XYZ file of C-alpha atoms in Angstrom:
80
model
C 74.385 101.841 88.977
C 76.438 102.256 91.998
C 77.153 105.006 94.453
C 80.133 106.628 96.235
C 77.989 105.206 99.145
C 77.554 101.759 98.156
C 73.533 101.745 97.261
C 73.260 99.813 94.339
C 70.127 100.992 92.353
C 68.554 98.740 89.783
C 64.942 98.081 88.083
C 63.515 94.748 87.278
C 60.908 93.950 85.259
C 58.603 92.258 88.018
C 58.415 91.620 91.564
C 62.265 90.338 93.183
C 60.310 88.730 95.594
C 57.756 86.966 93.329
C 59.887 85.016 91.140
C 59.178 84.741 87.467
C 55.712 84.451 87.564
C 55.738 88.137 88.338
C 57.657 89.333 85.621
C 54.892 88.074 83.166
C 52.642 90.803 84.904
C 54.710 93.580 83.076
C 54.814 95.742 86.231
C 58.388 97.059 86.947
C 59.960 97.802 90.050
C 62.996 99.749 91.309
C 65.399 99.126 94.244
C 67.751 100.818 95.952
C 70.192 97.666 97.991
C 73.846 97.528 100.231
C 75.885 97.112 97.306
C 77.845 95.111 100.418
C 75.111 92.962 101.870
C 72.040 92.719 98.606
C 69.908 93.707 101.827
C 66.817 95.758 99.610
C 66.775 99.391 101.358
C 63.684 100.551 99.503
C 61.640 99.503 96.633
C 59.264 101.313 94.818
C 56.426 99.969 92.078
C 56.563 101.843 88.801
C 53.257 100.669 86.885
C 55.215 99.243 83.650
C 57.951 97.547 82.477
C 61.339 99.163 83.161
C 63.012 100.198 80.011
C 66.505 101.436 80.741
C 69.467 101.269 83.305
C 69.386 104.007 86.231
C 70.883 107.424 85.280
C 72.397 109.919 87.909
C 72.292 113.642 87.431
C 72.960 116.830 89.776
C 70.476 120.132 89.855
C 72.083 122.725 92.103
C 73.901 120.802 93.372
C 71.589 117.886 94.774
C 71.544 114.371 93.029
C 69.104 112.251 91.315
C 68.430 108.983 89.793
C 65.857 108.537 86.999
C 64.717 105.405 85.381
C 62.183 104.974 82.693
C 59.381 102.517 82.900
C 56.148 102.243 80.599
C 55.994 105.577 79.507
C 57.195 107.666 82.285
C 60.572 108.681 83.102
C 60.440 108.705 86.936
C 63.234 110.805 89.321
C 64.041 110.170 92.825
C 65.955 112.731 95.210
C 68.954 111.000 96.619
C 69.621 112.108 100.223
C 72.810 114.323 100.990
């Protein structure tokens, strides 16, 4: 998923920077990048295998993307 601002967000199952030797581990992990550039801007580790695309959604009026991994749907505040 992309935003208005060009920050590409996207989970993996395993490490990007591991290779596939990673993804065996079953840990997933969720990046926000530069659509423009690829250049990672954060990463966070989730604990389990990511199970769906990134979803957007809006609570009074601030937004969030969610992403489910293992068993745990997790949300993170984007910035205004």
């Amino acid at each position: 998923m992309t935003t208005a601002s060009n920050i590409l967000f996207t989970g993996v199952w395993g490490d990007y920077y591991s290779g596939p030797e990673a993804a065996r581990l079953g840990d997933g992990y969720f990046y926000a990048l530069d659509a423009r550039t690829g250049e990672v801007l954060w990463q966070m580790a989730l604990g389990g295998s990511v199970q769906s695309g990134a979803m957007t959604y809006s609570v009074d009026g601030k937004q969030y993307v969610a992403v489910a991994a293992g068993n745990t749907l997790f949300a993170f505040g984007l910035r205004r």
